[in-house]
Short mmCIF file of C-alpha atoms in Angstrom, two decimals:
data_model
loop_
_atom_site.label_atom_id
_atom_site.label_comp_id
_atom_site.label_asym_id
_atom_site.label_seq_id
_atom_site.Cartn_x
_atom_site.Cartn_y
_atom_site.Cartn_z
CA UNK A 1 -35.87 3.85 17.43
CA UNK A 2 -37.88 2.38 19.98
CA UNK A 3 -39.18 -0.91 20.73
CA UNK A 4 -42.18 -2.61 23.24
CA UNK A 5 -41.10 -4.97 25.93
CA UNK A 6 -43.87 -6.94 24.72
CA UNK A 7 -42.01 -7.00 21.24
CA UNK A 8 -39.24 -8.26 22.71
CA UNK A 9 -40.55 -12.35 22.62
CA UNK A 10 -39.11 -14.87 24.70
CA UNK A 11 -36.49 -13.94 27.29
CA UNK A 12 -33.31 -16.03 27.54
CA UNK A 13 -30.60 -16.86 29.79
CA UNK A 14 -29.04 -14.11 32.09
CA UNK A 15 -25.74 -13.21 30.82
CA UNK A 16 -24.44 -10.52 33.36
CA UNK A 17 -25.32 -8.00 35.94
CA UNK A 18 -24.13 -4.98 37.51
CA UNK A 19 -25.46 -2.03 39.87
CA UNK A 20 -27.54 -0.39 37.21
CA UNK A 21 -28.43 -3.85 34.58
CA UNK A 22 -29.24 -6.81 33.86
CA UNK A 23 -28.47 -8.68 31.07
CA UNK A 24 -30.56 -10.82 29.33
CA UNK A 25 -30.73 -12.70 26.32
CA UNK A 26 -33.29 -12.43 23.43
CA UNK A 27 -33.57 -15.97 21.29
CA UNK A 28 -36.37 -15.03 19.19
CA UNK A 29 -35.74 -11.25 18.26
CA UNK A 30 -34.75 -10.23 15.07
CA UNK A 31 -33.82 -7.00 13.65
CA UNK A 32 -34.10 -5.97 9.89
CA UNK A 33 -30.78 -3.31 10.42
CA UNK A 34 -28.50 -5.72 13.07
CA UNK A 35 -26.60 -8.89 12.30
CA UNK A 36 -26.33 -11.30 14.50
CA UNK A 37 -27.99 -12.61 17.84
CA UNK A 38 -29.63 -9.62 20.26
CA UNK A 39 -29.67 -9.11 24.39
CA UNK A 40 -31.64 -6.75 26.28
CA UNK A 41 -30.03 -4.45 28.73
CA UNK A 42 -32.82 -3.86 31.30
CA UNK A 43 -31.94 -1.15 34.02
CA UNK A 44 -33.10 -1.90 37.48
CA UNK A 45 -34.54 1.96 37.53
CA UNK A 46 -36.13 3.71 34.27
CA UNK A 47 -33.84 5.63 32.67
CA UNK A 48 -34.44 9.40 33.40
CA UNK A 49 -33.42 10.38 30.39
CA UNK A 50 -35.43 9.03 27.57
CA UNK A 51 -34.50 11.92 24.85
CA UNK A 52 -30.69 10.91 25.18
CA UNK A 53 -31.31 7.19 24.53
CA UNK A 54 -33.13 8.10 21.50
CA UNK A 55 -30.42 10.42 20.21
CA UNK A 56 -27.68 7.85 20.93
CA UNK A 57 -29.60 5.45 18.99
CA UNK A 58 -30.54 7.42 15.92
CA UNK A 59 -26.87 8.11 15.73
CA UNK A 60 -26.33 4.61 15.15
CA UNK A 61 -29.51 4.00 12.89
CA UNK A 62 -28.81 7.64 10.47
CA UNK A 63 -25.80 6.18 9.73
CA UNK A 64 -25.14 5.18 5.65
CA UNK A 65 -24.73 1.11 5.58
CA UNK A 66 -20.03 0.98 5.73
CA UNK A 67 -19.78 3.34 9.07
CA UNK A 68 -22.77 1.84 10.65
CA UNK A 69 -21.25 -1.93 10.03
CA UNK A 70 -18.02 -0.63 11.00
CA UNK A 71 -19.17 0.62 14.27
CA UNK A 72 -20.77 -2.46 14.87
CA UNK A 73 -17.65 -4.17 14.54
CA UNK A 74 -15.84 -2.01 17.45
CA UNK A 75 -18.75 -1.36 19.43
CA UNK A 76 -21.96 -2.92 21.37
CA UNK A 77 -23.77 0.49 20.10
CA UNK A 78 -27.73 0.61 21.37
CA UNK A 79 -30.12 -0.36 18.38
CA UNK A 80 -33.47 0.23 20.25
CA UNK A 81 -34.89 1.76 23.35
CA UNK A 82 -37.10 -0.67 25.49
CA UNK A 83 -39.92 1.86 25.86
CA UNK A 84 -43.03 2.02 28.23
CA UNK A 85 -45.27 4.56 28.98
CA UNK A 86 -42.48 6.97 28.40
CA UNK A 87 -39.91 5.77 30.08
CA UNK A 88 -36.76 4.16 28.90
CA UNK A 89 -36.79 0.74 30.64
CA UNK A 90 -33.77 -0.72 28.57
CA UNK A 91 -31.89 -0.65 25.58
CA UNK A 92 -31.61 -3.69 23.16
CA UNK A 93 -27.79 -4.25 21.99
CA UNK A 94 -25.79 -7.02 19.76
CA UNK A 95 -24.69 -9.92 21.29
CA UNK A 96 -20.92 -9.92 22.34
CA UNK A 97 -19.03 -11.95 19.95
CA UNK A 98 -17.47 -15.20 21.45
CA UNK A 99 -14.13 -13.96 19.87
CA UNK A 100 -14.14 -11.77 23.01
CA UNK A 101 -14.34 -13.98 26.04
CA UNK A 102 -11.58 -16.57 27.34
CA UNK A 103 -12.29 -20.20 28.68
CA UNK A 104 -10.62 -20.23 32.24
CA UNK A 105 -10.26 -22.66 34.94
CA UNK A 106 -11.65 -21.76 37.94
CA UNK A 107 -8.76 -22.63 41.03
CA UNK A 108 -10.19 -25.15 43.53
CA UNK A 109 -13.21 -26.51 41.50
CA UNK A 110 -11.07 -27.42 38.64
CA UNK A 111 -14.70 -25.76 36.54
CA UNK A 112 -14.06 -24.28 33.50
CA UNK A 113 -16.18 -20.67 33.06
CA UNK A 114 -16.45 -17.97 29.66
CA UNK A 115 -14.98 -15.27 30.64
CA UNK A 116 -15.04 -11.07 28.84
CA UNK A 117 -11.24 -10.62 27.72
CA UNK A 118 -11.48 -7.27 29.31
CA UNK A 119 -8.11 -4.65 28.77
CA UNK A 120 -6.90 -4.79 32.05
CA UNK A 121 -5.74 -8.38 31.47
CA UNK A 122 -3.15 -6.69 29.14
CA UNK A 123 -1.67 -4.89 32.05
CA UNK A 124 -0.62 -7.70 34.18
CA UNK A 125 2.79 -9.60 34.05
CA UNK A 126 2.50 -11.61 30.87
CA UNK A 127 3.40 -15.01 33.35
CA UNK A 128 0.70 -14.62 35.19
CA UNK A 129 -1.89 -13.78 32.70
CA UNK A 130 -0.34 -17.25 30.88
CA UNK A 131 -1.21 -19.18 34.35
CA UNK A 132 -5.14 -17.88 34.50
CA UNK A 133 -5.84 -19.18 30.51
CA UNK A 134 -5.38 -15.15 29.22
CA UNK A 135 -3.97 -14.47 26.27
CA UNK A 136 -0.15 -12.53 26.10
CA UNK A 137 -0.22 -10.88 22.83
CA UNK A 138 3.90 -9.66 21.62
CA UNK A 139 4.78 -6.22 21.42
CA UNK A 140 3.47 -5.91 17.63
CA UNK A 141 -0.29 -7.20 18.71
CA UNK A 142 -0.17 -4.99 21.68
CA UNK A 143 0.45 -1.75 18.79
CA UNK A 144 -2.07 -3.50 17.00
CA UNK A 145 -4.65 -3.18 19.94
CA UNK A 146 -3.63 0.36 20.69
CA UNK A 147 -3.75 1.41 17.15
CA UNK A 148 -7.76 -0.12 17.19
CA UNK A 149 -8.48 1.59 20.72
CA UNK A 150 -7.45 4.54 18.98
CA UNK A 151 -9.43 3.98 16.00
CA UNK A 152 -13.04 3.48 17.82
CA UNK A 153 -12.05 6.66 19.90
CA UNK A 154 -11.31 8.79 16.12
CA UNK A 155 -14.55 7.34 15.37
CA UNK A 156 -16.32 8.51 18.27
CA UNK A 157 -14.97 12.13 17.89
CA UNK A 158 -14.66 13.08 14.59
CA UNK A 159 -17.53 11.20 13.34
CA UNK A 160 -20.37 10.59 15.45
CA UNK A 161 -18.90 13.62 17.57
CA UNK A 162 -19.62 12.14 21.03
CA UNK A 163 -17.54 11.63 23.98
CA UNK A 164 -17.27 8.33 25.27
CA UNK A 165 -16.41 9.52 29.00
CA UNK A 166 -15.71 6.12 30.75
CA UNK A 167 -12.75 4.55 29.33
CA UNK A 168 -11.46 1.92 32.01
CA UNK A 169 -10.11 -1.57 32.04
CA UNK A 170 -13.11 -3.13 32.17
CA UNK A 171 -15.23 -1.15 29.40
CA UNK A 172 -12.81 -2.04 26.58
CA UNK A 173 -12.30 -5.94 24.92
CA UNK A 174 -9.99 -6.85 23.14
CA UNK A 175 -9.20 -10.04 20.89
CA UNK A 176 -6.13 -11.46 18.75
CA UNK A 177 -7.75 -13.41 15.77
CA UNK A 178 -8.87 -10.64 13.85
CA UNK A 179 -9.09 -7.19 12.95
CA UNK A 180 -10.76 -5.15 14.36
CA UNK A 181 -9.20 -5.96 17.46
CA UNK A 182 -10.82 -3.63 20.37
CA UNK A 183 -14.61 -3.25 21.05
CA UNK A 184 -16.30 -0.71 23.63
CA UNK A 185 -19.26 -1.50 25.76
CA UNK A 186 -21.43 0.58 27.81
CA UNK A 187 -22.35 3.15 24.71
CA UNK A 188 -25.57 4.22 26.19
CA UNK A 189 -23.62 6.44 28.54
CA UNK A 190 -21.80 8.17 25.30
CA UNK A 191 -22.30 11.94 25.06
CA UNK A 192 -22.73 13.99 22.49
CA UNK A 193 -20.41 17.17 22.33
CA UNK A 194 -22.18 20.17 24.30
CA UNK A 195 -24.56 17.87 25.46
CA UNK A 196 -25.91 16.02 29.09
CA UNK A 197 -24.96 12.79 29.48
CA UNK A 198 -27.40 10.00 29.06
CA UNK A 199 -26.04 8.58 32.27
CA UNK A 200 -23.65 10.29 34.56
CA UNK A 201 -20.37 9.71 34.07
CA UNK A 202 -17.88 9.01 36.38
CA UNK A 203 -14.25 8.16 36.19
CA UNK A 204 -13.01 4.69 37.68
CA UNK A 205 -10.49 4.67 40.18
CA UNK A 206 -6.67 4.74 38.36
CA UNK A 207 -8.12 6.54 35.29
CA UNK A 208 -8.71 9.96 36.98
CA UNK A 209 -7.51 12.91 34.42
CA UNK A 210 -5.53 15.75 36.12
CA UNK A 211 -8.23 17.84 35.56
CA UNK A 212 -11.80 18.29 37.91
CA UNK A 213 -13.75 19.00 34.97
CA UNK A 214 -17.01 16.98 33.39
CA UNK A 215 -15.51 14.45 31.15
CA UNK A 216 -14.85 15.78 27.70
CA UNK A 217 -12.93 14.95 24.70
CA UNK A 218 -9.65 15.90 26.46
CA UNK A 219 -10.66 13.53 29.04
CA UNK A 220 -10.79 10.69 26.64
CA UNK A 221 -7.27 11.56 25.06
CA UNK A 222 -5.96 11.97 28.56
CA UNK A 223 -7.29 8.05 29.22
CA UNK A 224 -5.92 6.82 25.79
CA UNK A 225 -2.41 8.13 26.46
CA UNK A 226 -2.65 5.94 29.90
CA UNK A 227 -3.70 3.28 27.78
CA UNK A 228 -1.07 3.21 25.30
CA UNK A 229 1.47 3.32 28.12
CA UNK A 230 -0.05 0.03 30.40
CA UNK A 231 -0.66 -1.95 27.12
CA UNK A 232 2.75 -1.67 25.87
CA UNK A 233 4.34 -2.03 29.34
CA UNK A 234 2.88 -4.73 30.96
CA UNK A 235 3.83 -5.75 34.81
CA UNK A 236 3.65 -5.40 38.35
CA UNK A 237 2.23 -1.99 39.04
CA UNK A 238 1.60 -0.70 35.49
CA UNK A 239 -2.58 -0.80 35.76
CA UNK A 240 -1.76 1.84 37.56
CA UNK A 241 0.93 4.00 36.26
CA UNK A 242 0.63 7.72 35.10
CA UNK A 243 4.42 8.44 34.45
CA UNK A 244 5.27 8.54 30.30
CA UNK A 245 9.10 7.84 31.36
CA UNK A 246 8.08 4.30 31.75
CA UNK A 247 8.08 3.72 28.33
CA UNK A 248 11.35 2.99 27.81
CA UNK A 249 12.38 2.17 23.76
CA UNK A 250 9.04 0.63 23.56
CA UNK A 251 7.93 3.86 21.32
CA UNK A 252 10.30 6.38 19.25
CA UNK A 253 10.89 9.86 19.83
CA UNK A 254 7.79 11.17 18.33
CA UNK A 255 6.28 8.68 20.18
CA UNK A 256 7.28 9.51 23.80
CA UNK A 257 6.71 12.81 22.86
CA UNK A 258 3.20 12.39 21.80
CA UNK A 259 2.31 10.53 25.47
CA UNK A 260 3.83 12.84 27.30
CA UNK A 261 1.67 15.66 25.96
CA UNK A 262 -1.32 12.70 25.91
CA UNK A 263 -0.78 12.78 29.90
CA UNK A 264 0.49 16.38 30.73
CA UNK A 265 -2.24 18.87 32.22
CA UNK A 266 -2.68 21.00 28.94
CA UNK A 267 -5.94 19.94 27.77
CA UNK A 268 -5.36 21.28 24.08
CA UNK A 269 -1.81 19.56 23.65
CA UNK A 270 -2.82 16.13 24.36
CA UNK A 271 -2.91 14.62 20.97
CA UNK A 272 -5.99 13.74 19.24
CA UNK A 273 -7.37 9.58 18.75
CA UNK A 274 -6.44 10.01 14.99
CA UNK A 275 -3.05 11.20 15.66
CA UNK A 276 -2.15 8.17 17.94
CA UNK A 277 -4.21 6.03 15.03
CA UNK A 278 -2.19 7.43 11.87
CA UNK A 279 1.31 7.20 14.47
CA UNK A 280 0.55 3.73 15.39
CA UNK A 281 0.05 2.34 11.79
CA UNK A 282 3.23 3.78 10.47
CA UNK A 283 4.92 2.08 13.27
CA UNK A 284 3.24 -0.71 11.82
CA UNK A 285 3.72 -0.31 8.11
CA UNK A 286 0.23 0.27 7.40
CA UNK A 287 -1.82 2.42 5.70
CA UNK A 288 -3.64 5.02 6.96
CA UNK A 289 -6.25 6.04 4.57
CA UNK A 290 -8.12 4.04 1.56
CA UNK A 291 -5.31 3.48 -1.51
CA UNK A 292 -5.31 5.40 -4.55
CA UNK A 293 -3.88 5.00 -8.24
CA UNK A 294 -1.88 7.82 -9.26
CA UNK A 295 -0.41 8.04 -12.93
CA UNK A 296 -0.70 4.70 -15.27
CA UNK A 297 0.44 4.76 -19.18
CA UNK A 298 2.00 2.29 -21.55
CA UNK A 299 5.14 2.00 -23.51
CA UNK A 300 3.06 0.91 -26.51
CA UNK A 301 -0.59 0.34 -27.37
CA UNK A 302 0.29 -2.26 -29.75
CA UNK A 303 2.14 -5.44 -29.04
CA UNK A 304 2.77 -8.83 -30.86
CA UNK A 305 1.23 -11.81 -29.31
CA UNK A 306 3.55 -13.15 -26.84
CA UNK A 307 5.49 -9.93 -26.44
CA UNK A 308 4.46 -7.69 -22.98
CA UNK A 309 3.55 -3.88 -22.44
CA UNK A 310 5.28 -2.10 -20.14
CA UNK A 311 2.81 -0.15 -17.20
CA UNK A 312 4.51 2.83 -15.61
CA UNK A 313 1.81 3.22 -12.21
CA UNK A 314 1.86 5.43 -9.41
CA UNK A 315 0.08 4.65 -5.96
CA UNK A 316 -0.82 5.79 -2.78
CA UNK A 317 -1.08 4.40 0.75
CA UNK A 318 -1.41 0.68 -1.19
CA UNK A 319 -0.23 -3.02 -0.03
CA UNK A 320 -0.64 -4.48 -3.44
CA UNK A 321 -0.99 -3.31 -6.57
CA UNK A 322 -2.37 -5.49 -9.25
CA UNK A 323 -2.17 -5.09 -12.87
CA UNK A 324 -4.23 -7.09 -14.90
CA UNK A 325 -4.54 -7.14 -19.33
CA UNK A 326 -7.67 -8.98 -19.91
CA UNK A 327 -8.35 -13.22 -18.78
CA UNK A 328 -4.82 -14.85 -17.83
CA UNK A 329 -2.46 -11.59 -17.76
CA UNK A 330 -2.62 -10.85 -14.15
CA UNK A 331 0.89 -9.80 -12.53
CA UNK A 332 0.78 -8.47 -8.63
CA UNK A 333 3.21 -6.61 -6.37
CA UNK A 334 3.35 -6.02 -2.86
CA UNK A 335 4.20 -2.94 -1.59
CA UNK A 336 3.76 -0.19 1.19
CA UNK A 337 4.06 3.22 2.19
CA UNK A 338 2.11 6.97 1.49
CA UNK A 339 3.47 6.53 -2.00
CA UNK A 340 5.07 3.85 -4.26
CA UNK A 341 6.00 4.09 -8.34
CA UNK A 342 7.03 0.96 -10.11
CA UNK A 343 6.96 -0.50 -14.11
CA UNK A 344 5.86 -4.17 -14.66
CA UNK A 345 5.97 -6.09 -17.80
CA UNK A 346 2.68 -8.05 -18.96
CA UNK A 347 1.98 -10.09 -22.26
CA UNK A 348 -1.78 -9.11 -22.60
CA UNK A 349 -3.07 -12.83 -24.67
CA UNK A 350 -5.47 -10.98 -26.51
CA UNK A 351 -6.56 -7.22 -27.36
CA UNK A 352 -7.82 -5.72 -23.68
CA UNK A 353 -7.97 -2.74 -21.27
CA UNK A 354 -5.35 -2.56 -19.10
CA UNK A 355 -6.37 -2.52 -15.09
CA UNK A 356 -4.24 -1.04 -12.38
CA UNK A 357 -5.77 -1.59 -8.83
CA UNK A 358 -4.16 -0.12 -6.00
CA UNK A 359 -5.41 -2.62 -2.62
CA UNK A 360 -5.11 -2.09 1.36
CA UNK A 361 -6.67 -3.39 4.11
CA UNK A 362 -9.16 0.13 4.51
CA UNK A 363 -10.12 -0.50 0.58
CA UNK A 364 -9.63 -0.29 -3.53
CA UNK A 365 -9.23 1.76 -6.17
CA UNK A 366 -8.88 1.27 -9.77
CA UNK A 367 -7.20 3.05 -13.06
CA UNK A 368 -7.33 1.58 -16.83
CA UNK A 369 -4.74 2.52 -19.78
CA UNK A 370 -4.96 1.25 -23.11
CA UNK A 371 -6.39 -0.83 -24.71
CA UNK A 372 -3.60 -2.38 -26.01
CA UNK A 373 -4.47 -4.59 -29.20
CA UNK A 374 -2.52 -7.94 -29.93
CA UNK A 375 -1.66 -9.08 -33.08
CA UNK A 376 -0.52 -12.31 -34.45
CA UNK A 377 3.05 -12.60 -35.81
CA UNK A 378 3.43 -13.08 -39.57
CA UNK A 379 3.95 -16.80 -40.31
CA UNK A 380 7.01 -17.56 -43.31
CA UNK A 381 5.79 -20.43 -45.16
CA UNK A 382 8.30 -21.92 -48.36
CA UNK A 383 6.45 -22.11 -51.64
CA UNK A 384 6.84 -25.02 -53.18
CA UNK A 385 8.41 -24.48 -56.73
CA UNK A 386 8.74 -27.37 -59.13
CA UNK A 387 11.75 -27.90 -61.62
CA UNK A 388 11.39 -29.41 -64.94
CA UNK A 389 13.52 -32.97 -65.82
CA UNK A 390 15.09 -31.68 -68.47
CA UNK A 391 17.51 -34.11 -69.95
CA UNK A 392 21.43 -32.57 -70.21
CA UNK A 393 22.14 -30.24 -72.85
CA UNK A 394 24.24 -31.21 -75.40
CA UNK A 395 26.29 -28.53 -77.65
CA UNK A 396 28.57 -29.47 -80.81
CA UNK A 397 30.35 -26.60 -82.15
CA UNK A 398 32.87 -27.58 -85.35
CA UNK A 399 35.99 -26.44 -85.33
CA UNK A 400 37.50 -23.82 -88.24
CA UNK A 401 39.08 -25.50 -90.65
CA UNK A 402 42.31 -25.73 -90.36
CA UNK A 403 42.83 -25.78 -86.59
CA UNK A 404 42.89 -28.76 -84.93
CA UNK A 405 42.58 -26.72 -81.44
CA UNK A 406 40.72 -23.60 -80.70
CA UNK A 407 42.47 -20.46 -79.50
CA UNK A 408 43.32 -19.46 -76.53
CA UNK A 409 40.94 -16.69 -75.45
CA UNK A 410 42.01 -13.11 -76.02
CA UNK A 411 43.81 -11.27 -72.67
CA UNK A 412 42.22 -7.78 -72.10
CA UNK A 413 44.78 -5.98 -70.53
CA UNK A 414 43.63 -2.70 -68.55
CA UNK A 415 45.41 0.29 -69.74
CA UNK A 416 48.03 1.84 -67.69
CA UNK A 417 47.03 5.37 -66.02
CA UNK A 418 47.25 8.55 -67.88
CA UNK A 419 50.20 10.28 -66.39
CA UNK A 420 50.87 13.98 -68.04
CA UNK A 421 54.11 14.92 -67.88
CA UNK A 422 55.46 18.21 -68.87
CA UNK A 423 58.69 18.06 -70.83
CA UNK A 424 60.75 21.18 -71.20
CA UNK A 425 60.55 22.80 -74.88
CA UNK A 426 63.65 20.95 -77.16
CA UNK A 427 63.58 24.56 -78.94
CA UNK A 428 64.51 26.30 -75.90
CA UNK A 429 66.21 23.81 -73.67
CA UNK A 430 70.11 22.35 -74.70
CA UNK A 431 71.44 19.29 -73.48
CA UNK A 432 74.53 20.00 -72.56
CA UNK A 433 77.17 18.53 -74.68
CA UNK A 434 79.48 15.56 -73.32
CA UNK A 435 83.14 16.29 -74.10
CA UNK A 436 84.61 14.10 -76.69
CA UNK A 437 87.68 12.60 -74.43
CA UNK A 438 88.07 9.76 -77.08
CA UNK A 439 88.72 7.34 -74.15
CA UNK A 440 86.17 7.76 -70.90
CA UNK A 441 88.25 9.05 -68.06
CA UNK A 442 86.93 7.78 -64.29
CA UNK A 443 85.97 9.00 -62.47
CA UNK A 444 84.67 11.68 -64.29
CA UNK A 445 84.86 14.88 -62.81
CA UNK A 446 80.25 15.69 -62.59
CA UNK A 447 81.53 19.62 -61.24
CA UNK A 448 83.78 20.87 -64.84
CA UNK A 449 81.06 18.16 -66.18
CA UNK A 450 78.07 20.65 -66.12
CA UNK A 451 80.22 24.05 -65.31
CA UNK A 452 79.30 25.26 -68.78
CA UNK A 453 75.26 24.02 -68.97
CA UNK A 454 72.70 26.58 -69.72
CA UNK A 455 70.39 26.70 -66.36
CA UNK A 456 67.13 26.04 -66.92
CA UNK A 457 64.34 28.00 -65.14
CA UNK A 458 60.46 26.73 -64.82
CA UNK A 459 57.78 29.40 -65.51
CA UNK A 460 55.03 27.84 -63.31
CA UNK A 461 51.99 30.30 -65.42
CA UNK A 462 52.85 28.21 -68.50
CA UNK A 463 54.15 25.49 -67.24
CA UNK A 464 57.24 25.41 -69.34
#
């Protein structure tokens, strides 16, 4: 936690100053736990509080290996206290990455000079940062930024559980290259909830909370709602405006509601850093949490080679999912939101586990189904099948005697259909006799004809 100023080696080139430091660089000091190139931040009075330092650096240090690289990345965090005799002359920090500073052009000598990209040159009229060699990030880089300043803030409070106290536009950088995008300075003067600062904190001048209280965690919300508004509303006047109306359509409705309970005097309505984090990335169609795979199954576990197996996969917060069936079978699809279903079709070439990996910028997660085995179609191949030479067959019948040509062949006739008709019994039924006239008479008269003809009547039980 703490380190001799005779351990320090070989001091190098000044690299800023202030009222309380000096900053120096240190060429020949490494650091098993810290990437990168080191400075030492000497105070121009020991530091009266020696137990603070240490705490602020063993927050850093306790930390497992992914939160302490991302903090790191968003902050220039102390990594050792320059100790003496028991006093804290200093605190040994990373290096500020060169990402951070801008080459300008100083007016009259025509000189050019690195620069710190602080915040506050986000506030200014876009024109004339453009004229002194600053950056003018669009309105989607700008969310960007504000959804990072956020981040390191949700960090701060719900991780490490300190207060950062000093927001301003000079303790905040900010770059456009990369992600993360923000990073804080001056953490030795963090607090940890319920506890003295390591340095007093004050506020700067246009970043004064409605509230005369020691700065707290409502103090830091209050300071990221003013923030949000200058960042996304740059121009004359807005380093120092207060009023959430200025807004304009910049932000939605949830959104102008959020800043103006991030700048109104109730301490426990102002939103917290991960609200304004998780608001900001689904303004920007980004996740908000590691992905995870949901539900994955197949339509079959056995396929022909060639043919594909359908994967029914379910997701959460993801950007891509990809599906992959062994070496070669790799299909992706891009995607976004808190939760996403899809099926794709993939010809596995060979028998293999199916993979369904759900990806985002925060991290991965992975799901298999199968396996699915692959076999090879059936292959028709002719048989060869030889046929003899036989030579042509020759028949002689004789004729009978007798018959100088054969007969024609016999006809089969079919038989007609059986029809059963009922005739009426002759013993009971009389034909009517015809009347001898000699010489037929016509027309004949078919009434006197059959006047006299017995009548006939049809039993239907017999059938007679």
């Amino acid at each position: 936690m703490s380190i001799a100023p005779g351990d320090l080696g070989r001091l190098g080139r000044q690299l800023g100053k202030g009222g309380q430091a000096v900053v120096t660089e240190l060429p020949e000091l490494k650091l098993p736990d810290v990437a990168g190139e080191l400075v030492y931040k000497k105070y121009r009075e020991p530091h009266g509080e020696l137990g603070s330092l240490r705490k602020i650096v063993a927050t850093r240090n306790d930390l497992d290996l992914p939160l302490r690289k991302r903090l790191d990345a968003v902050t220039v965090w102390p990594v050792r206290v320059v100790e003496e005799n028991g006093q804290a002359l200093g605190i040994v920090m990373p290096k500020i990455p060169s990402a951070y500073f801008d080459e300008i052009t100083l007016r009259g000598t025509g000189k050019k000079k690195h620069v710190l990209r602080e915040v506050q040159n986000l506030f200014i009229p876009p024109d004339r940062a453009a004229e002194l060699g600053r950056p003018t990030p669009d309105e989607e880089q700008r969310m960007r930024i504000c959804r990072d300043f956020a981040g390191v803030l949700a960090l701060m409070h719900d991780t490490l559980e300190v207060v950062f106290g000093d927001i301003n536009a000079m303790n905040e950088l900010f770059r456009l290259d990369d992600t993360p995008m923000v990073m804080f300075l001056d953490c030795d003067g963090v607090r940890a909830k319920g506890a003295k600062a390591a340095v007093k904190q004050l506020n700067a001048p246009d970043w004064v909370p409605p509230e005369d209280e020691l700065l707290s965690r409502a103090s830091d919300l209050y300071k990221l709602g003013l923030f949000v508004l200058r960042c996304l509303t740059p121009g004359a006047g807005t380093s120092v405006n207060t009023d959430p109306g200025a807004i304009g359509g910049v932000l939605d409705s949830q959104g102008v509601a959020m800043l103006r309970r991030a700048l109104g005097a109730d301490l426990g309505s102002r939103p917290l850093a991960r609200e304004w984090e998780v608001y900001l990335r689904r303004m920007l169609g980004e996740p908000i949490a590691p992905p995870r795979v949901g539900d994955v199954s197949l339509d079959r576990t056995i396929v022909l080679k060639g043919q594909s197996v359908l994967v029914e996969w379910e997701a959460f917060e993801a950007t891509e999912i990809r599906i992959s069936a062994g070496p070669g079978s790799t299909e992706v699809v891009k995607t976004q939101g808190a939760r996403s279903r899809g099926s794709t079709a993939i010809a596995p070439r060979e028998a293999a586990v199916v993979e369904v990996s759900a990806i985002n910028a925060l991290g991965t997660d992975h799901r298999s189904a199968g396996p699915v085995d692959v076999i090879e179609p059936p292959v028709l191949t002719p048989l060869p099948v030889p046929i003899p030479d036989l030579p042509p067959l020759q028949v002689d019948v004789p004729a009978p005697a007798g018959i100088g040509v054969l007969p024609p062949l016999p006809v089969i006739g079919i038989p007609p259909p059986r029809v059963d008709v009922r005739l009426p019994d002759p013993k009971v039924f009389e034909w009517p006799s015809i009347p001898d006239t000699g010489v037929a008479q016509f027309p004949i008269d078919l009434g006197s004809f059959f006047a006299d003809a017995p009548r006939y009547e049809f039993d239907e039980e017999s059938g007679r």
